[in-house]
Amino acid sequence: MIDTPESVKPGVSVQPVAKEASDYLKESLTDQDVTYAYDLGNKQDKYGRELCYVFVEGTLVQKDLIERGYAIVRYAEAPNTTYLEELKNAEKIAKEQHFGVWGIDDYVQSKNGDESFNMKEDANK
C-alpha cells in the first residue's frame, strides 16, 4: 500500500528523496529481527512482488517510511487494507509537517483521488 520514489527503475532518473528512503530502509532492516504478515487478499502483485506488512521490533516499516515522508499511500486495494487507516493518518502528519516528498513543491500530484510522484525533470530541482 505504499509507493516510494524511484531509485533503480530502468529508464527513470533517480527521483528526489529516493536515495534517502533507500538508505533509511537498508539501515532499518540490517541486523534486525524482521517479521512479516500477509493480508486477506493476493500475496503478490502483477509484477510478482510480495504484498505483505513488514515489522521490525513490532514497528510497521511501511508506516515508518510514510511518517518520514519517504513514501506515500498508494495501491490500496481491498481486501488488503488492514492498516490503511493507520497509514493514511501517518501520511496526513507527514504532509502537514512537509516531511520528505511533501517538502518538495508539486512533487506529489493528485489525479482522480490517486496520488503519485511528478515525473517531470523540473520536479528534481
Backbone as JSON, one array per atom type, in Angstrom:
{
  "sequence": "MIDTPESVKPGVSVQPVAKEASDYLKESLTDQDVTYAYDLGNKQDKYGRELCYVFVEGTLVQKDLIERGYAIVRYAEAPNTTYLEELKNAEKIAKEQHFGVWGIDDYVQSKNGDESFNMKEDANK",
  "N": [[0.81, -1.2, 0.0], [2.13, 1.13, -0.33], [4.16, 3.64, -1.98], [7.31, 4.48, -3.12], [9.75, 6.95, -4.07], [11.45, 6.47, -7.22], [14.51, 4.72, -7.53], [16.05, 2.86, -8.8], [14.82, 2.11, -11.14], [14.81, 1.06, -14.47], [15.51, 3.35, -17.07], [14.46, 5.53, -15.76], [15.23, 8.49, -14.14], [16.96, 8.91, -11.02], [14.8, 9.71, -8.49], [13.79, 12.57, -6.46], [14.37, 12.24, -2.98], [14.54, 9.52, -3.09], [17.04, 8.2, -2.67], [17.49, 8.75, 0.03], [15.29, 7.44, 1.16], [15.83, 4.78, 0.42], [18.34, 4.34, 1.66], [17.6, 4.7, 4.34], [15.78, 2.59, 4.7], [17.4, 0.34, 4.26], [19.16, 0.64, 6.43], [17.36, 0.38, 8.52], [16.52, -2.26, 8.34], [18.77, -3.88, 8.41], [20.52, -6.3, 10.19], [18.4, -6.77, 11.96], [15.55, -8.11, 13.7], [13.3, -9.17, 11.65], [9.92, -9.4, 10.8], [7.01, -10.52, 9.01], [3.72, -10.12, 7.62], [0.93, -11.35, 5.87], [-1.94, -9.95, 4.24], [-5.5, -10.22, 3.7], [-6.0, -10.64, 0.98], [-4.54, -11.06, -2.27], [-1.23, -12.42, -2.39], [0.83, -11.58, -3.91], [1.71, -8.99, -6.26], [0.91, -7.9, -9.66], [3.43, -7.89, -10.76], [4.81, -9.79, -9.5], [5.8, -9.15, -7.02], [6.07, -9.43, -3.49], [3.28, -8.95, -1.39], [3.05, -7.72, 1.55], [3.0, -6.93, 5.06], [5.61, -5.42, 6.78], [7.51, -5.8, 9.67], [9.6, -4.49, 12.21], [10.83, -5.18, 15.24], [8.19, -4.95, 16.18], [7.33, -2.6, 15.0], [5.65, -1.17, 12.3], [7.03, -1.11, 9.25], [6.28, 0.09, 6.81], [4.61, 2.16, 7.7], [6.45, 3.68, 9.14], [8.16, 4.58, 7.06], [6.35, 6.2, 5.66], [5.67, 8.12, 7.62], [8.04, 9.55, 7.75], [8.09, 10.78, 5.37], [9.12, 9.45, 3.22], [7.68, 7.82, 1.65], [4.47, 7.32, 0.03], [0.95, 6.73, 0.51], [-0.44, 4.32, -1.51], [-1.83, 2.27, -4.1], [-3.7, 0.81, -2.62], [-5.83, -1.77, -2.22], [-8.8, -3.4, -1.61], [-9.14, -6.75, -0.51], [-6.85, -6.1, 0.93], [-6.31, -4.14, 3.09], [-5.91, -3.78, 5.8], [-4.22, -2.13, 7.42], [-4.68, 0.35, 6.36], [-6.01, 2.74, 7.28], [-4.36, 3.52, 9.4], [-1.99, 4.02, 8.02], [-2.8, 6.11, 6.34], [-3.3, 8.08, 8.26], [-0.7, 8.5, 9.22], [0.42, 9.52, 6.89], [-0.97, 11.91, 6.63], [0.07, 13.42, 8.75], [2.78, 13.59, 7.94], [2.44, 15.1, 5.6], [1.42, 17.52, 6.67], [3.62, 18.35, 8.14], [5.45, 18.72, 6.16], [7.38, 16.8, 5.48], [10.0, 15.01, 3.85], [8.99, 13.82, 0.73], [6.82, 15.48, 0.73], [7.8, 17.96, 1.19], [8.62, 19.07, -1.13], [7.71, 21.2, -3.59], [4.92, 20.58, -5.64], [5.64, 17.94, -6.14], [4.37, 15.56, -5.27], [1.6, 14.53, -6.86], [-1.93, 14.76, -7.36], [-4.45, 12.89, -8.86], [-7.59, 12.2, -9.85], [-8.12, 11.32, -7.25], [-5.99, 9.64, -6.73], [-2.72, 9.59, -5.66], [0.5, 10.37, -6.92], [4.0, 10.41, -7.87], [5.5, 13.28, -9.3], [6.82, 13.06, -12.39], [8.2, 14.78, -13.97], [11.15, 16.38, -15.14], [11.71, 18.86, -13.97], [10.76, 18.61, -11.42], [12.76, 17.45, -10.04], [14.46, 19.37, -9.25]],
  "CA": [[0.0, 0.0, 0.0], [2.96, 2.33, -0.37], [4.98, 3.89, -3.15], [8.47, 5.31, -2.82], [10.37, 7.48, -5.29], [12.27, 5.51, -7.95], [15.96, 4.87, -7.43], [16.74, 1.88, -9.65], [13.97, 1.71, -12.26], [15.45, 1.32, -15.76], [14.97, 4.42, -17.88], [13.93, 6.6, -14.93], [16.25, 9.14, -13.32], [16.75, 8.79, -9.58], [13.87, 10.76, -8.08], [14.06, 13.19, -5.16], [14.11, 11.52, -1.73], [14.7, 8.08, -3.32], [18.26, 7.72, -2.02], [17.27, 8.82, 1.47], [14.36, 6.37, 1.51], [16.54, 3.51, 0.27], [19.35, 4.24, 2.72], [16.91, 4.54, 5.62], [15.21, 1.26, 4.75], [18.51, -0.6, 4.45], [19.63, 0.8, 7.8], [16.3, -0.1, 9.42], [16.34, -3.71, 8.23], [20.03, -4.58, 8.59], [20.77, -6.89, 11.52], [17.2, -6.64, 12.78], [14.59, -9.22, 13.69], [12.24, -8.73, 10.75], [8.79, -10.32, 10.61], [6.07, -10.0, 8.02], [2.39, -10.72, 7.67], [0.1, -11.12, 4.69], [-3.31, -9.5, 4.48], [-6.52, -11.19, 3.31], [-6.09, -10.82, -0.47], [-3.4, -11.61, -3.01], [0.07, -12.36, -1.72], [1.75, -10.97, -4.85], [1.09, -8.1, -7.24], [1.04, -8.38, -11.03], [4.84, -7.96, -11.1], [5.41, -10.86, -8.71], [6.33, -8.63, -5.76], [5.33, -9.85, -2.31], [2.42, -7.95, -0.75], [3.0, -8.06, 2.97], [3.36, -5.89, 6.02], [6.92, -5.73, 7.33], [7.65, -5.29, 11.02], [10.88, -4.59, 12.9], [10.57, -5.0, 16.67], [6.8, -4.55, 16.36], [7.03, -1.36, 14.28], [5.28, -1.36, 10.9], [8.03, -0.41, 8.45], [5.6, 0.95, 5.84], [4.16, 3.37, 8.42], [7.66, 4.43, 9.45], [8.57, 5.26, 5.83], [5.36, 7.24, 5.37], [5.82, 9.18, 8.63], [9.25, 10.32, 7.46], [7.94, 11.39, 4.06], [9.87, 8.67, 2.24], [6.71, 7.03, 0.87], [3.08, 7.77, 0.06], [-0.04, 5.66, 0.45], [-0.82, 4.08, -2.89], [-2.1, 0.88, -4.45], [-4.51, 0.13, -1.6], [-6.96, -2.47, -2.83], [-9.47, -4.37, -0.73], [-9.24, -6.74, 0.96], [-5.55, -5.83, 1.54], [-6.39, -2.78, 3.64], [-5.95, -3.85, 7.26], [-3.52, -1.0, 8.04], [-4.86, 1.53, 5.52], [-6.34, 3.94, 8.07], [-3.15, 3.88, 10.14], [-1.04, 4.58, 7.05], [-3.32, 7.41, 5.92], [-3.07, 9.02, 9.36], [0.73, 8.82, 9.2], [0.66, 10.37, 5.73], [-1.52, 13.24, 6.94], [1.05, 14.1, 9.6], [3.95, 13.9, 7.1], [2.03, 16.22, 4.73], [1.31, 18.74, 7.48], [4.97, 18.73, 8.56], [6.26, 18.88, 4.95], [8.5, 15.87, 5.54], [10.38, 14.25, 2.66], [8.36, 14.13, -0.56], [5.83, 16.55, 0.94], [8.51, 19.22, 1.29], [9.02, 19.49, -2.47], [6.54, 21.74, -4.28], [4.35, 19.9, -6.81], [6.25, 16.63, -6.37], [3.29, 14.57, -5.17], [0.46, 15.01, -7.64], [-3.17, 14.02, -7.15], [-5.28, 12.8, -10.05], [-8.74, 11.31, -9.6], [-8.01, 10.76, -5.91], [-4.8, 8.81, -6.61], [-1.52, 10.41, -5.63], [1.7, 9.78, -7.49], [5.12, 11.34, -7.94], [5.65, 14.04, -10.54], [7.98, 12.51, -13.09], [8.84, 15.81, -14.78], [12.52, 16.68, -14.75], [11.8, 20.04, -13.12], [10.46, 18.23, -10.03], [14.0, 17.02, -9.42], [15.26, 20.54, -8.89]],
  "C": [[0.85, 1.26, 0.0], [3.7, 2.42, -1.7], [6.11, 4.79, -2.7], [9.03, 5.85, -4.13], [11.32, 6.44, -5.9], [13.76, 5.8, -7.76], [16.71, 3.92, -8.35], [15.92, 1.44, -10.86], [14.65, 2.05, -13.58], [14.72, 2.42, -16.53], [14.4, 5.6, -17.1], [15.07, 7.17, -14.09], [15.93, 8.92, -11.84], [15.91, 9.99, -9.13], [14.26, 11.35, -6.73], [13.6, 12.29, -4.02], [14.31, 10.0, -1.89], [15.91, 7.52, -2.58], [18.09, 7.71, -0.51], [16.36, 7.68, 1.94], [15.06, 5.01, 1.46], [17.55, 3.31, 1.39], [18.69, 4.0, 4.08], [16.36, 3.11, 5.76], [16.31, 0.21, 4.98], [19.01, -0.57, 5.89], [18.63, 0.19, 8.79], [16.2, -1.62, 9.45], [17.6, -4.52, 8.49], [20.2, -5.03, 10.04], [19.6, -6.72, 12.48], [16.37, -7.91, 12.7], [13.38, -8.76, 12.9], [11.16, -9.82, 10.67], [7.87, -9.7, 9.57], [4.76, -10.75, 8.15], [1.66, -10.38, 6.38], [-1.27, -10.64, 5.13], [-4.25, -10.58, 3.92], [-6.53, -11.53, 1.82], [-4.86, -11.47, -1.06], [-2.11, -11.44, -2.23], [1.14, -11.77, -2.63], [0.99, -10.03, -5.77], [1.35, -8.65, -8.65], [2.49, -8.48, -11.5], [5.57, -9.05, -10.32], [6.03, -10.4, -7.4], [5.44, -9.09, -4.61], [4.53, -8.68, -1.73], [2.27, -8.34, 0.71], [3.33, -6.83, 3.8], [4.66, -6.34, 6.67], [7.05, -5.04, 8.69], [9.08, -5.49, 11.51], [10.6, -4.22, 14.35], [9.17, -4.44, 16.91], [6.39, -3.28, 15.64], [6.75, -1.68, 12.81], [6.18, -0.49, 10.03], [7.37, 0.52, 7.44], [5.14, 2.25, 6.5], [5.36, 4.27, 8.73], [8.15, 5.21, 8.23], [7.63, 6.42, 5.5], [5.51, 8.41, 6.34], [7.0, 10.09, 8.34], [9.17, 11.03, 6.11], [8.73, 10.69, 2.97], [8.96, 7.85, 1.34], [5.35, 7.69, 0.97], [2.17, 6.54, 0.05], [-0.5, 5.53, -0.99], [-1.08, 2.6, -3.1], [-2.89, 0.12, -3.39], [-5.75, -0.48, -2.26], [-7.51, -3.49, -1.85], [-9.31, -5.75, -1.33], [-7.91, -6.47, 1.66], [-5.49, -4.41, 2.11], [-6.4, -2.74, 5.17], [-5.34, -2.61, 7.92], [-3.73, 0.31, 7.27], [-5.12, 2.8, 6.33], [-5.11, 4.44, 8.84], [-2.12, 4.54, 9.22], [-1.51, 5.96, 6.57], [-3.13, 8.47, 7.01], [-1.61, 9.44, 9.43], [1.05, 9.76, 8.05], [0.15, 11.78, 5.97], [-0.54, 14.05, 7.77], [2.28, 14.5, 8.78], [3.65, 15.07, 6.17], [2.04, 17.53, 5.5], [2.69, 19.26, 7.89], [5.93, 18.97, 7.39], [7.52, 18.02, 4.98], [8.74, 15.24, 4.17], [9.72, 14.73, 1.38], [7.38, 15.28, -0.45], [6.48, 17.91, 1.08], [8.96, 19.77, -0.05], [7.76, 19.93, -3.22], [6.18, 20.93, -5.52], [4.97, 18.53, -7.1], [5.21, 15.51, -6.29], [2.07, 15.19, -5.83], [-0.76, 14.15, -7.34], [-4.0, 14.07, -8.42], [-6.36, 11.76, -9.78], [-8.62, 10.6, -8.25], [-6.81, 9.86, -5.68], [-3.58, 9.7, -6.65], [-0.35, 9.64, -6.22], [2.79, 10.84, -7.56], [5.17, 11.99, -9.3], [6.95, 13.59, -11.2], [8.7, 13.55, -13.94], [10.24, 16.09, -14.24], [12.61, 17.85, -13.79], [11.42, 19.73, -11.67], [11.71, 17.8, -9.29], [14.84, 18.18, -8.93], [14.75, 21.2, -7.64]]
}
